[in-house]
Short mmCIF file of C-alpha atoms in Angstrom, two decimals:
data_model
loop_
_atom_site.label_atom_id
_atom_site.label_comp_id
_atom_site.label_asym_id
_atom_site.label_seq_id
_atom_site.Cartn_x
_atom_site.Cartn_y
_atom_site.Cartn_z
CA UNK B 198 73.25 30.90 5.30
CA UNK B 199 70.91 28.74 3.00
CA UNK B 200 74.06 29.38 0.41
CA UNK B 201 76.55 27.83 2.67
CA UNK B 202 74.15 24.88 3.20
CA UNK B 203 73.59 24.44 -0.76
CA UNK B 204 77.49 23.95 -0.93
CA UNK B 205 77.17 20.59 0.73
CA UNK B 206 74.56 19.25 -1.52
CA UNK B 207 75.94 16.91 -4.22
CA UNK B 208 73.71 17.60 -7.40
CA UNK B 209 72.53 20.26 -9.41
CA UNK B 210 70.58 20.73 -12.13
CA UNK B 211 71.41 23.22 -15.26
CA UNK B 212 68.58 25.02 -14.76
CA UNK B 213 69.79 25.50 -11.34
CA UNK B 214 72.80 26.54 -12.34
CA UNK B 215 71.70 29.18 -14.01
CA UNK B 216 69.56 30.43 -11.81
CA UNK B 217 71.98 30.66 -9.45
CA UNK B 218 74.64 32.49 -11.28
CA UNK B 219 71.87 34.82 -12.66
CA UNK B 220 70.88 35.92 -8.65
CA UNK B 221 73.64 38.47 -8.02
CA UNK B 222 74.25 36.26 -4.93
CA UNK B 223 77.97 36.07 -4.28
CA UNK B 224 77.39 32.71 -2.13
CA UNK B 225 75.40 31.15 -5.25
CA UNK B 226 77.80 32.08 -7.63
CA UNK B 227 80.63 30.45 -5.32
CA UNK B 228 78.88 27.34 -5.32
CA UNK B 229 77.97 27.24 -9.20
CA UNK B 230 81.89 27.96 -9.36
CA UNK B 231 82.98 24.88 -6.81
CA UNK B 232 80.39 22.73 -8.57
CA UNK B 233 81.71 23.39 -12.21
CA UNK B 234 85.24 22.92 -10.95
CA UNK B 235 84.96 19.36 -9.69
CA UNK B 236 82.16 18.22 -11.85
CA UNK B 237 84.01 16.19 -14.48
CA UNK B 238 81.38 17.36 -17.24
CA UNK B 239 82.74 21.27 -16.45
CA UNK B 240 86.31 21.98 -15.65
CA UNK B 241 88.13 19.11 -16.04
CA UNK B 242 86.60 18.17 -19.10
CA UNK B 243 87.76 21.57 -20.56
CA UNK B 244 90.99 20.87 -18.54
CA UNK B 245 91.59 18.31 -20.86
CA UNK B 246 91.24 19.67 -24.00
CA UNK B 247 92.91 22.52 -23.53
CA UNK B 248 96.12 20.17 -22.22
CA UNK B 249 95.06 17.46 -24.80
CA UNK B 250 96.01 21.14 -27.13
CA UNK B 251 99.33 22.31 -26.19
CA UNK B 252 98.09 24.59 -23.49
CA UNK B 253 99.02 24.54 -20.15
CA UNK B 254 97.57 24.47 -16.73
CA UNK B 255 97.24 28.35 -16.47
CA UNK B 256 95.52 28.59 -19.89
CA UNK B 257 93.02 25.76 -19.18
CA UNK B 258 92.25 27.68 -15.49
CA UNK B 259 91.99 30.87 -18.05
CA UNK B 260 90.08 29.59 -20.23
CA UNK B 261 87.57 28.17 -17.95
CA UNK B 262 87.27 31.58 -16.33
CA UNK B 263 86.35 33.14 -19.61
CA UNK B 264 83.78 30.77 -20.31
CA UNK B 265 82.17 31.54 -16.88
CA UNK B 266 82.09 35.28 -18.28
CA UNK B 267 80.72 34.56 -21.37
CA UNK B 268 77.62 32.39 -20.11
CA UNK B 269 77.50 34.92 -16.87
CA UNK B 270 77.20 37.86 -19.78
CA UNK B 271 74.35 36.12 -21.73
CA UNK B 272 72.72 34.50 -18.82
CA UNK B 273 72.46 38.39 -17.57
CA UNK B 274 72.25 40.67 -20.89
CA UNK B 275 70.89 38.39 -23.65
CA UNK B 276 68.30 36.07 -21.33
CA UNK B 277 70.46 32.89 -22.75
CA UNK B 278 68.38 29.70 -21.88
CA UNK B 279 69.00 25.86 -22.65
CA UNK B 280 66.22 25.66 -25.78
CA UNK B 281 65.49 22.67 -27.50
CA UNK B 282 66.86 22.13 -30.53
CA UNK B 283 64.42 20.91 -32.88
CA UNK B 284 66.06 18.28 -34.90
CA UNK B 285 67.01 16.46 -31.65
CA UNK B 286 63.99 17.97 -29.57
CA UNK B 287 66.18 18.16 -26.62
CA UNK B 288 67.99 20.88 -25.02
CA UNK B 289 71.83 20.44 -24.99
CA UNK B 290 73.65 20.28 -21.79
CA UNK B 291 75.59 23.46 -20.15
CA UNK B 292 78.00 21.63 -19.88
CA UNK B 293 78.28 20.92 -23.77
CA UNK B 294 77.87 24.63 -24.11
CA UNK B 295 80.71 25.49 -22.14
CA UNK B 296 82.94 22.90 -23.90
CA UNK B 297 81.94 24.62 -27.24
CA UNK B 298 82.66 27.72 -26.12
CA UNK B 299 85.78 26.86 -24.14
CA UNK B 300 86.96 25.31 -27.65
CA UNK B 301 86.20 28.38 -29.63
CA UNK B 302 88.44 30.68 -27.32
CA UNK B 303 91.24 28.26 -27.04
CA UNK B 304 91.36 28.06 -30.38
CA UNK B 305 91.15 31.55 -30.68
CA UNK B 306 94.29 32.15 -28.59
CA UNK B 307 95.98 29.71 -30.09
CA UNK B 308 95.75 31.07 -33.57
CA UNK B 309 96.56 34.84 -32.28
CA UNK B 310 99.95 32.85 -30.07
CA UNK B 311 100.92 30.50 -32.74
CA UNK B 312 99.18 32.73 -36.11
CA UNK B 313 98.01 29.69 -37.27
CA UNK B 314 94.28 29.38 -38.52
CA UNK B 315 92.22 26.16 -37.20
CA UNK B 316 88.98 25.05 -38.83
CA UNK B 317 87.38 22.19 -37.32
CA UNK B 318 85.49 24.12 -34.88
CA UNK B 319 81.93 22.07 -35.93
CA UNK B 320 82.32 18.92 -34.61
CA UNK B 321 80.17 19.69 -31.62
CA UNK B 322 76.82 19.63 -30.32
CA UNK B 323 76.46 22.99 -30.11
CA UNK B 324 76.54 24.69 -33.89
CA UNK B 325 78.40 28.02 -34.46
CA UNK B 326 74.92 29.89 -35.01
CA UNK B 327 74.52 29.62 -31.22
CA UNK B 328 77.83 29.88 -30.22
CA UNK B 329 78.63 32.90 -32.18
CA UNK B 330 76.39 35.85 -30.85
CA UNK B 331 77.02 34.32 -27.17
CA UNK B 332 80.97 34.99 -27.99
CA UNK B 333 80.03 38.72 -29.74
CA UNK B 334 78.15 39.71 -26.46
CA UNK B 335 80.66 38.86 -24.57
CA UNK B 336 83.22 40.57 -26.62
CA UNK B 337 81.65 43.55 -26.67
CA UNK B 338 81.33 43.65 -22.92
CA UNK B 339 84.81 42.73 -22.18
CA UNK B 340 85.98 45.79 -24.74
CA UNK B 341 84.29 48.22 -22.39
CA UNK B 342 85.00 46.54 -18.89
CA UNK B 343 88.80 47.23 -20.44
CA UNK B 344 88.00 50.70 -21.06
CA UNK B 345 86.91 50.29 -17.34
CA UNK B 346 90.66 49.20 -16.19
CA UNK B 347 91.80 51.57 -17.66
CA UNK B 348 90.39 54.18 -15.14
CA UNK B 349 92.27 53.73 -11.65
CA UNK B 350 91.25 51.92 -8.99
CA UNK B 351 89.73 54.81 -7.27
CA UNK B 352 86.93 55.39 -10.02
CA UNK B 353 87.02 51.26 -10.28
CA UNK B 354 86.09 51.00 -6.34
CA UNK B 355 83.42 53.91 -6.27
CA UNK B 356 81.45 52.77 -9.10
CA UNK B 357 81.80 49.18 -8.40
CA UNK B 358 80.02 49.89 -4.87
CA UNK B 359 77.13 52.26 -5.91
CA UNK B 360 76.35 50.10 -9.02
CA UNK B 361 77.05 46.45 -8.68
CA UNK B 362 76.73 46.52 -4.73
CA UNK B 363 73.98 49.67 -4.74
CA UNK B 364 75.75 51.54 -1.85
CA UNK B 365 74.40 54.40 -1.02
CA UNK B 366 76.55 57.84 -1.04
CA UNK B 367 76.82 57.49 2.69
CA UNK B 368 77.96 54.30 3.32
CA UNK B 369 80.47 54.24 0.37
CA UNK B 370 82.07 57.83 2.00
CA UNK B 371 82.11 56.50 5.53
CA UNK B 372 84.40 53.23 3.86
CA UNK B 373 86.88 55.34 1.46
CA UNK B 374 86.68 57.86 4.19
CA UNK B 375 86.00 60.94 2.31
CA UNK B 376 82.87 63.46 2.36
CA UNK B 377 79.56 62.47 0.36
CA UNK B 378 80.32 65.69 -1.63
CA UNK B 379 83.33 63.88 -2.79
CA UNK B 380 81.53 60.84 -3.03
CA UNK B 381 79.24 62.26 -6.15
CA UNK B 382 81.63 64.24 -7.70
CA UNK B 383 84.12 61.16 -7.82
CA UNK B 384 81.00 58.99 -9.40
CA UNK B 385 79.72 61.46 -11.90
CA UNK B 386 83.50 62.04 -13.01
CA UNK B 387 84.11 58.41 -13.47
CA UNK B 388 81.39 57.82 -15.15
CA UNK B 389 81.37 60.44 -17.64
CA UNK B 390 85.44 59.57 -18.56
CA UNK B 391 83.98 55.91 -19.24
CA UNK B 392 81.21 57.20 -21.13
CA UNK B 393 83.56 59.63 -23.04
CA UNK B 394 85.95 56.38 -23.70
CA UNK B 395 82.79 54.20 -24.99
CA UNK B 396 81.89 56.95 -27.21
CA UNK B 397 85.46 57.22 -28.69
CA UNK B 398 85.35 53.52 -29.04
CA UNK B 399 85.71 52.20 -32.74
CA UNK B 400 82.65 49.91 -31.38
CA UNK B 401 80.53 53.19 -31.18
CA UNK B 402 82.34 54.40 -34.07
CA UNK B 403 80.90 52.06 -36.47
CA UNK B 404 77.42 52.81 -34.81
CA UNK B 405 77.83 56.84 -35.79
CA UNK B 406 79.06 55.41 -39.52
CA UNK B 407 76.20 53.29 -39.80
CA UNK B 408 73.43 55.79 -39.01
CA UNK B 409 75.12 58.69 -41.17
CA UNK B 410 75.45 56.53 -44.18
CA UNK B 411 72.06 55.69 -43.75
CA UNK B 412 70.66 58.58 -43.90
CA UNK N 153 82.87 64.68 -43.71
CA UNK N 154 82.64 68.28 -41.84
CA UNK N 155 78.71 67.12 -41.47
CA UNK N 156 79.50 63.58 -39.92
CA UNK N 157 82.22 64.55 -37.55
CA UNK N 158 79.88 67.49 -36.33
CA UNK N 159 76.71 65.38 -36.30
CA UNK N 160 78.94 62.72 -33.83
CA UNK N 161 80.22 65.54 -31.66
CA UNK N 162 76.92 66.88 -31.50
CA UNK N 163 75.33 63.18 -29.95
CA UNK N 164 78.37 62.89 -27.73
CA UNK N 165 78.53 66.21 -26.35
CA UNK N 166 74.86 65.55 -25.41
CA UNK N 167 75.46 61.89 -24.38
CA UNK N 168 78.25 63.63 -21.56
CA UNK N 169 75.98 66.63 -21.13
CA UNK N 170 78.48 68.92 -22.31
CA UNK N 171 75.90 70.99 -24.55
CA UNK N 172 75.31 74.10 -23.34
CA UNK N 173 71.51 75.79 -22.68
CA UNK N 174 70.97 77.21 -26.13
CA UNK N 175 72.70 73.98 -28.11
CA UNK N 176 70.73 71.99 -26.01
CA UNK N 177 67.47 73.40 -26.83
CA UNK N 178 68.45 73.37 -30.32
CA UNK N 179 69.10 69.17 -29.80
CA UNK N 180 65.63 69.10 -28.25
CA UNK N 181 64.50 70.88 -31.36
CA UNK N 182 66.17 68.39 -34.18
CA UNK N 183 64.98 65.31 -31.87
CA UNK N 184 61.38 66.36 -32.29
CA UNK N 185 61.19 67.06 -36.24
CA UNK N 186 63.52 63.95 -37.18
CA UNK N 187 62.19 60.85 -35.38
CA UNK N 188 65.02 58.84 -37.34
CA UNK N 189 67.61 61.44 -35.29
CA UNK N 190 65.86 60.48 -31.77
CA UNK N 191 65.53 57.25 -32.08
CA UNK N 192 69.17 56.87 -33.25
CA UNK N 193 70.22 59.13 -30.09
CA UNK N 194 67.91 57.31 -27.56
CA UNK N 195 69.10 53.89 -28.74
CA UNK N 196 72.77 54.88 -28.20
CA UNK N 197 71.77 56.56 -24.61
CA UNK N 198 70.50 53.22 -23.48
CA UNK N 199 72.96 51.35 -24.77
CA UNK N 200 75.73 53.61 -23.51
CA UNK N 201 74.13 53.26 -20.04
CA UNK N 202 74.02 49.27 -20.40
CA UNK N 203 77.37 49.42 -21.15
CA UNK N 204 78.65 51.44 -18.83
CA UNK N 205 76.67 49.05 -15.86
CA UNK N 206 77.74 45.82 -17.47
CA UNK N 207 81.37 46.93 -17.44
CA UNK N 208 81.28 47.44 -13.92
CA UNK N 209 79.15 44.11 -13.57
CA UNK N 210 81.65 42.41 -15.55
CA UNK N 211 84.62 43.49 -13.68
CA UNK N 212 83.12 42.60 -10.11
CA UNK N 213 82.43 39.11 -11.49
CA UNK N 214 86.13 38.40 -13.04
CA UNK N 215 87.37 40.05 -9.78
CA UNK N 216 84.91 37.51 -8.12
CA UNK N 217 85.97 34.21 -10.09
CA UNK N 218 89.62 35.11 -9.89
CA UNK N 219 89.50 35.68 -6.13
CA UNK N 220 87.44 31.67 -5.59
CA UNK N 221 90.36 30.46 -7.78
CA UNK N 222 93.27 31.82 -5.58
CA UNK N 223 91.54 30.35 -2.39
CA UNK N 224 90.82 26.54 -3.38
CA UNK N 225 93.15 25.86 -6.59
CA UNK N 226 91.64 22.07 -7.19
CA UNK N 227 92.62 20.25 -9.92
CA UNK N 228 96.05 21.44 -10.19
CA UNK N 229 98.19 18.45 -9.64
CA UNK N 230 97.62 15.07 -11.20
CA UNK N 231 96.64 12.83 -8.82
CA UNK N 232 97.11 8.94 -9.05
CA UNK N 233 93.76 7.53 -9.47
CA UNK N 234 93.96 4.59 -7.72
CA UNK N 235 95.62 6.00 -4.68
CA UNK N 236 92.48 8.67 -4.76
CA UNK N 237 90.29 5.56 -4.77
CA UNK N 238 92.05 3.84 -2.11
CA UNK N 239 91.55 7.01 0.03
CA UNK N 240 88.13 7.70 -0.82
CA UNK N 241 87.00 3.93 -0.04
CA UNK N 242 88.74 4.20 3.46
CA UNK N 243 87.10 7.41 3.86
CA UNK N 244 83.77 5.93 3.36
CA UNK N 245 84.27 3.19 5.25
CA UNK N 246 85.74 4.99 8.71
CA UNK N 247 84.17 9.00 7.83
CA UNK N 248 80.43 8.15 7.38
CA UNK N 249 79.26 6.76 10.69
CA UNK N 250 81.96 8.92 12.15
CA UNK N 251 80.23 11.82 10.71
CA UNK N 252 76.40 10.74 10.70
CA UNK N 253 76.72 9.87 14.22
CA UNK N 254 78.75 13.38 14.55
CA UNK N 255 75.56 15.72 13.18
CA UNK N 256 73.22 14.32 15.54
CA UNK N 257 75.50 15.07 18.69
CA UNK N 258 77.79 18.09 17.10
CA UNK N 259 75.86 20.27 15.03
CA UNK N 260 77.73 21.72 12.57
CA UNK N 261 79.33 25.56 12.74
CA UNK N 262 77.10 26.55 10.17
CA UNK N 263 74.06 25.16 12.05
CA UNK N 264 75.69 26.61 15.86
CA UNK N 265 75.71 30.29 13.89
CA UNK N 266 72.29 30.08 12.12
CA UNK N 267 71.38 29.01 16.34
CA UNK N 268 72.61 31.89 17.71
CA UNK N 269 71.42 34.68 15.55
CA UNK N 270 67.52 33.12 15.29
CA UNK N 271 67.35 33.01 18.82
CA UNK N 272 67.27 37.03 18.59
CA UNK N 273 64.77 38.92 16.56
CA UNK N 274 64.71 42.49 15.48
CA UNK N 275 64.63 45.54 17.70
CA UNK N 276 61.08 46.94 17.89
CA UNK N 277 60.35 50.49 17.36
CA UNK N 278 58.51 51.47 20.40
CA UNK N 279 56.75 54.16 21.51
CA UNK N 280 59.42 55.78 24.36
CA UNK N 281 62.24 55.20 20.44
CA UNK N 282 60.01 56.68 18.44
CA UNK N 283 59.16 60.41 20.91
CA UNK N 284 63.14 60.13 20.72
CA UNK N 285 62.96 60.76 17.14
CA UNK N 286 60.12 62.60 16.49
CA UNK N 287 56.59 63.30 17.87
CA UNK N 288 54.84 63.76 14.38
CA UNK N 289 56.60 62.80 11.25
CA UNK N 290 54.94 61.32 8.60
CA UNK N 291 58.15 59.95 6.93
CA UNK N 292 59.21 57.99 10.56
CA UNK N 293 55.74 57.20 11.10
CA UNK N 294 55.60 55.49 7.27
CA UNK N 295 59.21 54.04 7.58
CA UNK N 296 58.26 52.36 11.39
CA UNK N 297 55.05 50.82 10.06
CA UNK N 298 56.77 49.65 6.79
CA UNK N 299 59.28 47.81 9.09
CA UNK N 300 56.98 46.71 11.47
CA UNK N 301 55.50 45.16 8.41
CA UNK N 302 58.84 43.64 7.33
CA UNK N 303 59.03 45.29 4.40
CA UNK N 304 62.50 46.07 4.69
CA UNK N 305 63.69 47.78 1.13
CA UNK N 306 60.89 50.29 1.75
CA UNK N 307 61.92 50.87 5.06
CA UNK N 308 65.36 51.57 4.40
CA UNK N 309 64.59 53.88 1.96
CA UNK N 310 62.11 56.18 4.10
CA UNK N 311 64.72 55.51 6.51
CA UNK N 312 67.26 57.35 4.55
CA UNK N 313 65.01 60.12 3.49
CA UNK N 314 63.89 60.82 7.01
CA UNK N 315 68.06 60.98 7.65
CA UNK N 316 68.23 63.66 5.00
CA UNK N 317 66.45 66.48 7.47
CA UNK N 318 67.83 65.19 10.29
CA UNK N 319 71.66 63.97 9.72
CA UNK N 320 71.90 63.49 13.31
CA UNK N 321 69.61 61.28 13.98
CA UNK N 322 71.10 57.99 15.82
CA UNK N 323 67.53 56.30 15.30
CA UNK N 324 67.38 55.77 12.10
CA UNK N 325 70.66 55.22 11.44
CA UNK N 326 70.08 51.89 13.84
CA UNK N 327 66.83 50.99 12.15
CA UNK N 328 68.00 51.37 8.89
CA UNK N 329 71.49 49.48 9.81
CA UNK N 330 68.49 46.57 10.81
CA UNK N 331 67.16 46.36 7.68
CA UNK N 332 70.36 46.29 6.12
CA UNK N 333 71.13 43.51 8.10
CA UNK N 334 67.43 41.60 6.78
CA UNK N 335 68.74 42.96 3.49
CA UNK N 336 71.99 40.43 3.61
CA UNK N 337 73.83 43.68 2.91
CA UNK N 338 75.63 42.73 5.81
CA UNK N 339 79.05 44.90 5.38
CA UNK N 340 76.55 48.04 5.10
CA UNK N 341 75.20 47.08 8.29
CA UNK N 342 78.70 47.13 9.89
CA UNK N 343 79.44 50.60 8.90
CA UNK N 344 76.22 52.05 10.22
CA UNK N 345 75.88 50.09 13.44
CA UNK N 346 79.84 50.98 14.40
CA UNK N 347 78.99 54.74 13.57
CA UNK N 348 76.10 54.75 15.54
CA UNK N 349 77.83 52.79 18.53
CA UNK N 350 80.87 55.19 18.51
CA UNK N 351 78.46 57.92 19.32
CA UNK N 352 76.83 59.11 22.67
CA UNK N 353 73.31 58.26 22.16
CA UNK N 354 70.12 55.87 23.36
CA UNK N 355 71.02 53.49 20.56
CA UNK N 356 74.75 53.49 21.51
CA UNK N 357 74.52 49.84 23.35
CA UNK N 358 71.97 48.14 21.50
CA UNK N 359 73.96 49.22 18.47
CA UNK N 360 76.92 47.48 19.86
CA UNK N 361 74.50 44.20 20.88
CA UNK N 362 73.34 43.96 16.78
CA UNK N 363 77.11 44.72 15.38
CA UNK N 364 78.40 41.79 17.19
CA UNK N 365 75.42 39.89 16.04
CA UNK N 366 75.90 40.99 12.53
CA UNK N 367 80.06 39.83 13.22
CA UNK N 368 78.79 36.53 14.29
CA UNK N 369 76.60 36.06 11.01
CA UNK N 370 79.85 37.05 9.39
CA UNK N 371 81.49 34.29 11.18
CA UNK N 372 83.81 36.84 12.64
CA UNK N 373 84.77 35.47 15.88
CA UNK N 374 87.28 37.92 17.16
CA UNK N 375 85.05 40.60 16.53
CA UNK N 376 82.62 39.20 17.67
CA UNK N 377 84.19 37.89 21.23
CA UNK N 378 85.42 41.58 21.62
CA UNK N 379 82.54 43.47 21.35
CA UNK N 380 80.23 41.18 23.83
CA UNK N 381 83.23 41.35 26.10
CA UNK N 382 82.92 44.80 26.28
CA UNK N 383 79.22 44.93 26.71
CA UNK N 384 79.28 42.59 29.65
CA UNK N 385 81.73 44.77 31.53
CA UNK N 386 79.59 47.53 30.68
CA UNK N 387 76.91 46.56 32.96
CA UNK N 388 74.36 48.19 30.96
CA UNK N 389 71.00 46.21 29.81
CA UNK N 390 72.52 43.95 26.97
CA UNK N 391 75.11 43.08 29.81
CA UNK N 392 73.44 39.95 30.43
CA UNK N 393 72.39 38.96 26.95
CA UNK N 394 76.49 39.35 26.19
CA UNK N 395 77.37 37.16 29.28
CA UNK N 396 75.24 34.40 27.96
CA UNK N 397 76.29 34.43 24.20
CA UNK N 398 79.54 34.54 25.08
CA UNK N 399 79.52 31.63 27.16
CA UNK N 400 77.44 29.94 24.07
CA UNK N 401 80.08 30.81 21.77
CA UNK N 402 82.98 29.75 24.54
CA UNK N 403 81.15 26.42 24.93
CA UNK N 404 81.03 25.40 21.38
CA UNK N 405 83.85 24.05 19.43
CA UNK N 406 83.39 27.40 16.74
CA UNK N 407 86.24 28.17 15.07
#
């Protein structure tokens, strides 16, 4: 209810924006979303340059969506917080974040549709320092939610509702209609055939290299 | 090479706990006399865990995003500026004492809900419930006084434990499906409280009473109107309690 209420309010801060997509709270996380898509600092400023760049209206609504992954990743995994910077002694703006980032994956695709290679990525705020372990985070999450997809919707569904929505065994039989039994046999399964696909990963790969060369 | 690709098989066969009881002792073994070996194996275990969590974080949250997109596109057609400004000034103009005077007389649906379901607070776990349940058991006794205490996660989980002896028992299936509901794990509550109404038991009507509750917090109105229908023809002791929501709900403009 208090989410729904929220929606009508007309500002927000970064820090609250943050805070709200770090809360697991689907109705926070729909506002933060509404918010950055009419705010003229968030969507349609990358709207704009990714039009202003030969892309099209589907790529700039892409685009955008992958920059809400990448700060939702670090917000979650790496802590990521507006910091000063100390030349400036300021913290930049999310917004100027996200238009950094939404740059460096547009650009991205771009060279991998058109294999052509584009330099000028530091003319923003935000340097590549920052940029670039925000971008690998996310990377290496997205390599493994693919390995995810690649499952079946089944496995998808069952560990989707005991992890992310902490079902218990009961309540997640009595929806797919099936036994508990099946419930935890289905969940170990899936979860050892994504482990077994993260392992085979070249990701993990270079992680086995690394140690046995080291030693 | 042989001793790489059998020191990797090694740490993933343990990592899916394929290794059987005498390699496994013999992992246990090499982890203890090279610290190098166990750290390298617990750092992968944790990260192999993390990864496997954020995956499925990661894919509720595109699933999420994509899903907001498909219901409101915004900002896919260019719109004339000045016509948007012409519209928004008139909107001003006509739409704010239209809509100021509107929220004192009309409250809003979100406001008529939030009315509704704070008017009704949660079931009590009396003494004539509880010698239903049990006479002396320290788990329902510990789960009834962390709920009286509203310390709902607890409760729920002594709720579920006290479940595991007694499968059967309609009680705390409603209590816990209460907590879920003061949990905001609203479409757990659902399931519970339609498996317990379904049932022949004490909590079979009062079950039915919180589900349509927990449909009108949902802003579910069909369900909602159904279910209090019923109970009103029931003529059972939330027969009354229906007759007036529903003539709450009939009255305002909910929709």
């Amino acid at each position: 209810m208090s989410g729904g209420r929220k929606f009508f309010s007309k500002h927000y801060s970064d820090s609250d924006l943050l805070r709200m997509l770090r809360s697991g709270n689907q109705k926070d996380r729909a506002i933060v979303y509404r918010h950055m898509e009419k705010h003229p600092s968030f969507y349609p400023a990358i709207r704009r340059l990714i039009l202003g760049q030969y892309g099209t209206e589907e790529d700039a609504k892409d685009i955008f969506h992958q920059v809400l992954e990448v700060l939702w990743t670090n917000v979650n995994h790496s802590g990521f917080e507006l910091r000063a910077n100390s030349s400036q002694n300021k913290a930049a703006a999310l917004s100027t974040y996200m238009y950094s980032i939404a740059k460096r994956l547009w650009f991205k695709e771009f060279e991998r549709m058109k294999k052509q290679r584009i330099t000028n990525l530091e003319t923003d705020d935000i340097s590549g320092q920052e940029i670039i372990p925000m971008m690998e985070l996310y990377e290496r999450k997205k390599h493994v939610m693919e390995l995810l997809a690649t499952l079946g919707k089944n496995c998808q569904e069952i560990l989707e509702l005991s992890i992310v929505k902490e079902w218990s065994v009961e309540s997640i039989a009595n929806k797919l209609k099936i036994t508990e039994q099946h419930v935890k046999n289905h969940k170990v399964t899936c979860k050892k055939r994504l482990k077994e696909k993260i392992l085979n990963s070249p990701m993990y790969k270079s992680l086995f290299d690394e140690f046995i060369n080291a030693r | 090479m042989g001793k790489y690709s059998y020191i990797e098989l090694l740490v993933k066969r343990y990592l899916l706990d394929e290794l059987t009881g005498q390699e496994l002792s013999e992992f246990n073994e090499r982890m203890e006399r090279d610290a190098n070996f166990a750290r390298f194996v617990r750092g992968l275990e944790k990260r192999l865990e993390d990864d496997v969590v954020a995956s499925v974080n990661l894919l509720d949250f595109r699933k999420e995003i994509l899903k907001l997109s498909k219901e409101k596109p915004g900002y896919q057609k260019r719109i004339n500026l000045q016509f948007l400004l012409r519209v928004a000034a008139v909107l001003v103009i006509v739409g704010a004492p239209i809509f100021y005077f509107r929220s004192i007389f009309f409250p809003s649906k979100i406001d008529t809900i939030t009315v509704f379901i704070e008017q009704y607070e949660k079931p009590v776990i009396g003494q004539s419930r509880s010698n239903i349940e049990s006479e002396v058991d320290s788990t329902w006794i510990a789960a009834s006084s962390r709920y009286a205490e509203n310390d709902f996660n607890a409760a729920r989980a002594l709720f579920t434990q006290y479940r595991r002896n007694k499968p059967q028992s309609y009680g705390a299936q409603f209590y816990e499906a209460i907590c879920l509901l003061e949990l905001d794990k609203t479409q757990e509550a659902i399931v519970m409280f339609e498996k317990v109404s379904l049932n022949s038991n004490a909590f079979r009507e009062e079950s039915s009473w919180y589900l349509a509750l927990t449909f009108l917090k949902e802003a579910n109105k069909k369900a909602c109107v159904s279910l209090l229908k019923k109970l009103s023809s029931a003529h059972g002791t939330k027969s009354e309690s229906a007759k007036g929501l529903l003539e709450k709900i009939e009255n305002k403009d909910w929709g």
